[in-house]
mmCIF file of C-alpha atoms in Angstrom:
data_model
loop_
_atom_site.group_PDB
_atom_site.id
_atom_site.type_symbol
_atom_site.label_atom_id
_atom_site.label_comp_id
_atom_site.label_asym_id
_atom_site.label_seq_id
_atom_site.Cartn_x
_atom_site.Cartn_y
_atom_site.Cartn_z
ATOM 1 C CA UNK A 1 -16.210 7.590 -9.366
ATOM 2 C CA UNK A 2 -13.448 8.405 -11.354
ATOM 3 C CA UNK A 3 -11.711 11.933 -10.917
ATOM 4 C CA UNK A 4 -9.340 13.500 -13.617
ATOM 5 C CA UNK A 5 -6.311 15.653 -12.064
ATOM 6 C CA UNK A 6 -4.692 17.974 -13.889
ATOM 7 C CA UNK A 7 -0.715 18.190 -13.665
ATOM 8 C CA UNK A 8 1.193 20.608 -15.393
ATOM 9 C CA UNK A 9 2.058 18.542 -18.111
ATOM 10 C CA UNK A 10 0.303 15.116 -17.989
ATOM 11 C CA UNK A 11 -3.058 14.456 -17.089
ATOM 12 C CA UNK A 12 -3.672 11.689 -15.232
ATOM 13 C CA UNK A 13 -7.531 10.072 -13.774
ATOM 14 C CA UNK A 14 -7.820 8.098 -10.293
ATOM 15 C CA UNK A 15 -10.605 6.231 -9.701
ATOM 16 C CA UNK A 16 -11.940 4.044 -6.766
ATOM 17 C CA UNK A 17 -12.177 0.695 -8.244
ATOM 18 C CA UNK A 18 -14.686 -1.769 -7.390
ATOM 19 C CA UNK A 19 -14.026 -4.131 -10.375
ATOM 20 C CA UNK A 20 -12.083 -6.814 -8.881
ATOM 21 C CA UNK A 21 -9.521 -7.181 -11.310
ATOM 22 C CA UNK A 22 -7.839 -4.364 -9.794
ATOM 23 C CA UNK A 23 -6.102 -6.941 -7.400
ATOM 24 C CA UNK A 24 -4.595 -8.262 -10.317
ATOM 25 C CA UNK A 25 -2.803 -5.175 -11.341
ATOM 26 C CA UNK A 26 -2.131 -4.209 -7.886
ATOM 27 C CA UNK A 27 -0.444 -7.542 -7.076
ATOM 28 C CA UNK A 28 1.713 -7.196 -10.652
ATOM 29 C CA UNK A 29 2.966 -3.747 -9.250
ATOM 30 C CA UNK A 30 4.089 -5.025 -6.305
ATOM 31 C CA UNK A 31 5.880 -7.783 -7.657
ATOM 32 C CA UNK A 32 7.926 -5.408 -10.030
ATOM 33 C CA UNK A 33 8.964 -3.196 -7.352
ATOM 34 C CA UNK A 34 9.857 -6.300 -4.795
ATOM 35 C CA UNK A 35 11.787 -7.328 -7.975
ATOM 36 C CA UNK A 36 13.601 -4.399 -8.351
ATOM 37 C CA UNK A 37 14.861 -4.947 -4.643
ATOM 38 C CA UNK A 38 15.560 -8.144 -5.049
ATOM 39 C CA UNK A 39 12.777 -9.351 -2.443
ATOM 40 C CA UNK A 40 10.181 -12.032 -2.657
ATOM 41 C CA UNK A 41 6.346 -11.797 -2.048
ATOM 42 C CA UNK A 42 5.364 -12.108 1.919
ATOM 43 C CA UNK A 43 2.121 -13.350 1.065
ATOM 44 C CA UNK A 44 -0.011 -14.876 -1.979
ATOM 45 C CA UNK A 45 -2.327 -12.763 -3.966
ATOM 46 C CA UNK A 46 -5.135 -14.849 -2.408
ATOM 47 C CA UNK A 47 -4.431 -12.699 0.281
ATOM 48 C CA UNK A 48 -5.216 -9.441 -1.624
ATOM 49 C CA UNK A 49 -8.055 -10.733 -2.822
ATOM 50 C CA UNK A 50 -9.164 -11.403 0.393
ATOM 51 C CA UNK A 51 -8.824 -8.432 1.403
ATOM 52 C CA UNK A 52 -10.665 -6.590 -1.610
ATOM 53 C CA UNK A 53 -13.492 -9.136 -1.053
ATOM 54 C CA UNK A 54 -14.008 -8.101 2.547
ATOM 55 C CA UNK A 55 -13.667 -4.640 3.042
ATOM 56 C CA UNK A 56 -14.384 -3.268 -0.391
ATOM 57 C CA UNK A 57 -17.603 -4.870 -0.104
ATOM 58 C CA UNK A 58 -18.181 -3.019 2.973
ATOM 59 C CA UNK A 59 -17.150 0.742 1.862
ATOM 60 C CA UNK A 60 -14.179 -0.159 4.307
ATOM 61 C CA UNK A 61 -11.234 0.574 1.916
ATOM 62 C CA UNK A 62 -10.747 3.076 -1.380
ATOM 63 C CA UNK A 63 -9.340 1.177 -4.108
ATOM 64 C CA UNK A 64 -7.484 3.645 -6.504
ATOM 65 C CA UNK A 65 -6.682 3.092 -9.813
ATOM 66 C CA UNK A 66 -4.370 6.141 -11.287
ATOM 67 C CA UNK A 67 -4.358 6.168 -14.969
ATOM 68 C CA UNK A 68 -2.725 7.729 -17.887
ATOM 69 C CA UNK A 69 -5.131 9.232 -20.803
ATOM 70 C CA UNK A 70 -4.267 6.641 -22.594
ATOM 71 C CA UNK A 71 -6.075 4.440 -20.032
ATOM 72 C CA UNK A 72 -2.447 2.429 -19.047
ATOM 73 C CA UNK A 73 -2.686 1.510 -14.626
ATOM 74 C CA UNK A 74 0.298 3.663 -13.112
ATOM 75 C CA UNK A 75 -0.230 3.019 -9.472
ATOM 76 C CA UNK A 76 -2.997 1.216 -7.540
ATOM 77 C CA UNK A 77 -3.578 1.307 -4.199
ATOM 78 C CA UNK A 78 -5.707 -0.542 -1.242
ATOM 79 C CA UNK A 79 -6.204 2.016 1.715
ATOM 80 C CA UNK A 80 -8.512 0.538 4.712
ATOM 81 C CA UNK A 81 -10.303 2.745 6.728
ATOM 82 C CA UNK A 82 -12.670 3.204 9.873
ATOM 83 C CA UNK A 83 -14.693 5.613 10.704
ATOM 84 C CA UNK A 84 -12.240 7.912 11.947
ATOM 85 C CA UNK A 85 -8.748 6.713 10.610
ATOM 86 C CA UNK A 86 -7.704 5.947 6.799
ATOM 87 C CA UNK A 87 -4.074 3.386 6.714
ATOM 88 C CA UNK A 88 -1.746 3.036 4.320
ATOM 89 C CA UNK A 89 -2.291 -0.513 3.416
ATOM 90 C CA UNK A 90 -0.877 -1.896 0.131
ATOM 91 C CA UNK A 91 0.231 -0.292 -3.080
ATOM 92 C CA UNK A 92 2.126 -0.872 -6.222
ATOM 93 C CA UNK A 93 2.964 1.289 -9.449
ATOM 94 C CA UNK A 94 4.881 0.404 -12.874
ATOM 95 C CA UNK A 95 8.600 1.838 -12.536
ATOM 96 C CA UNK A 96 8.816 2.631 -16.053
ATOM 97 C CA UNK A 97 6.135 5.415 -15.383
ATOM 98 C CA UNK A 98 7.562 7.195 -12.070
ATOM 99 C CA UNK A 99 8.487 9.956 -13.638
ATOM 100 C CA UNK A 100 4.572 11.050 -14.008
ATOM 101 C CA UNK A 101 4.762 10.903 -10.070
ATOM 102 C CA UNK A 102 1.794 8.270 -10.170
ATOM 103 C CA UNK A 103 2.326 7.352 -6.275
ATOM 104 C CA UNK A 104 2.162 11.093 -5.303
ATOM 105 C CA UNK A 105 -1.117 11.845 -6.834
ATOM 106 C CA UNK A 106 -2.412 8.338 -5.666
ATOM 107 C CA UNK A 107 -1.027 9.164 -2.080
ATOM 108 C CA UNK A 108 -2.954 12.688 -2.067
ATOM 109 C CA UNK A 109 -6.371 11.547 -4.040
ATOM 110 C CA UNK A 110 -6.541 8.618 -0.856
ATOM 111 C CA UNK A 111 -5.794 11.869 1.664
ATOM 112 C CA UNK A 112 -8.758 13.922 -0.539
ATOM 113 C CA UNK A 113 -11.088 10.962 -0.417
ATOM 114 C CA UNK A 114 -10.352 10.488 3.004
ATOM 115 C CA UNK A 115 -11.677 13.776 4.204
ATOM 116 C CA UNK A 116 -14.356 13.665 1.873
ATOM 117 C CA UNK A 117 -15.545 11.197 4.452
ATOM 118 C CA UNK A 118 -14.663 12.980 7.795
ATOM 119 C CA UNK A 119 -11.605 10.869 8.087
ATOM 120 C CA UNK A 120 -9.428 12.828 10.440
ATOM 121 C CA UNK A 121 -6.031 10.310 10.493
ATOM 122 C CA UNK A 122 -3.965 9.110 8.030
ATOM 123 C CA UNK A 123 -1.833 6.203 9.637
ATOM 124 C CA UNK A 124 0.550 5.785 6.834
ATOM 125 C CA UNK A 125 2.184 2.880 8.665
ATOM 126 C CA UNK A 126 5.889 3.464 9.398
ATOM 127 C CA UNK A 127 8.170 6.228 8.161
ATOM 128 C CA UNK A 128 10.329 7.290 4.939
ATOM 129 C CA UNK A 129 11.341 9.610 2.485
ATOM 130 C CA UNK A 130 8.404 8.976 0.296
ATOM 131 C CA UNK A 131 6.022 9.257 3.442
ATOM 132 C CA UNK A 132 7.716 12.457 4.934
ATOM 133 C CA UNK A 133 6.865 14.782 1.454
ATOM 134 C CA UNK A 134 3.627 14.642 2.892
ATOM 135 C CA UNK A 135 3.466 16.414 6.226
ATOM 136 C CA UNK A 136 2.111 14.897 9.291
ATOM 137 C CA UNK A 137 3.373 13.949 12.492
ATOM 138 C CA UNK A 138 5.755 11.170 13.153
ATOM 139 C CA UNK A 139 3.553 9.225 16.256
ATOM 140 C CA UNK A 140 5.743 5.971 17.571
ATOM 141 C CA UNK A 141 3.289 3.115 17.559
ATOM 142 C CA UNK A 142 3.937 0.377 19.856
ATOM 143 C CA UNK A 143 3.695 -3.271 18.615
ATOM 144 C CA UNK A 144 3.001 -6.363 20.007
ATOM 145 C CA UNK A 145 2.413 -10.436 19.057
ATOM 146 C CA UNK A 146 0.345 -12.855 20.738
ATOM 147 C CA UNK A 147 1.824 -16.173 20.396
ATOM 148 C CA UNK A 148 -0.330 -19.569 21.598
ATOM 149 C CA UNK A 149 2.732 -21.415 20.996
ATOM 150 C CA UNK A 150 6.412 -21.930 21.152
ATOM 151 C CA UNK A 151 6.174 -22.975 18.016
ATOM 152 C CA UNK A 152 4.820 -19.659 16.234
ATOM 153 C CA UNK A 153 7.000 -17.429 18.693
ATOM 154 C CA UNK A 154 10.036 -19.360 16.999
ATOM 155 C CA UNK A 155 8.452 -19.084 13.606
ATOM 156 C CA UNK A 156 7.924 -15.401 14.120
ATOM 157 C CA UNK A 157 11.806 -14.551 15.757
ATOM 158 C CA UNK A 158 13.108 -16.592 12.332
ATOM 159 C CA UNK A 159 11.109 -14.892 10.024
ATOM 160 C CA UNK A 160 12.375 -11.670 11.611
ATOM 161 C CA UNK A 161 15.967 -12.213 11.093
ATOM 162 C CA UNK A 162 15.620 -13.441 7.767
ATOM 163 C CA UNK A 163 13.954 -10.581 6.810
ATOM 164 C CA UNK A 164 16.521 -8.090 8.535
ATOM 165 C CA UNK A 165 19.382 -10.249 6.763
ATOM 166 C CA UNK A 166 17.487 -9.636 3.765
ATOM 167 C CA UNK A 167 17.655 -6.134 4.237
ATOM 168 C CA UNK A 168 21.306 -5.769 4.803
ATOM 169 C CA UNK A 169 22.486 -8.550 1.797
ATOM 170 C CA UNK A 170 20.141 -5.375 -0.034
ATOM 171 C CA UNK A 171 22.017 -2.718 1.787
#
């Protein structure tokens, strides 16, 4: 359905896309803001689609689309869910429009449609400044990786410091 929300000044619509062509624009996003950082993709947009494919299909995942009036994408995001827990998944927006706060109203239309649902959790998946404007409680998750080989356990440790010397090259 698509929703319009009025903010003071602009008036934006979400809606919960099942058109897929929406991976498109989501994947784009993503790519300009990994740009801006200076970071590469960790994944192909096959993956995306995949994902789309499989729990869209299934009511397991909103798909929002925010909008200007004008009908130009802002921010698009993927947000899984269960029957008792929504995640914070994979999203993307166009820089040149942050200052209509398109990932804020995305953020709190996948909270509304959430509880719309009896969702009761909103995992938003790690912790930041962005994250923290929305309330909540900061729960420690604990992680852990099954490797079958010493092959993928090496894989995994390289990718890890490559991505944490990434991170401080950025820094």
């Amino acid at each position: 359905g698509v929703q319009t929300c009025a903010l003071p000044i602009y008036s934006l619509v979400v809606e919960d896309c099942t058109d897929p062509a929406i991976v498109n624009e989501l994947y784009d996003e993503w790519i300009e803001i990994l740009s801006r950082k200076k970071l590469s993709p960790q994944y192909p947009r096959s993956c995306v689609r995949l994902a789309f494919d499989h729990l869209r299909s299934r009511d397991l995942m909103f798909a929002l689309l925010v909008r200007s009036p004008d009908g130009t994408p802002l921010a698009t995001g993927f947000f899984p869910h269960d029957e008792r827990t929504l995640y914070f998944s994979f999203t993307g927006s166009r820089i040149a429009h942050w200052k209509l706060f398109p990932n804020d109203l995305l953020q709190w239309s996948a909270m509304e449609a959430a509880a719309s649902r009896g969702l009761h959790v909103y995992d938003m998946c790690g912790y930041n400044y962005f994250k923290s404007k929305f309330g909540g409680t900061l729960c420690v998750t604990r992680r852990w990786h099954k490797f079958y080989s010493k092959t993928a356990r090496m894989a995994r440790r390289s990718y890890e410091r490559l991505f944490d010397m990434q991170l401080r090259v950025r820094g």
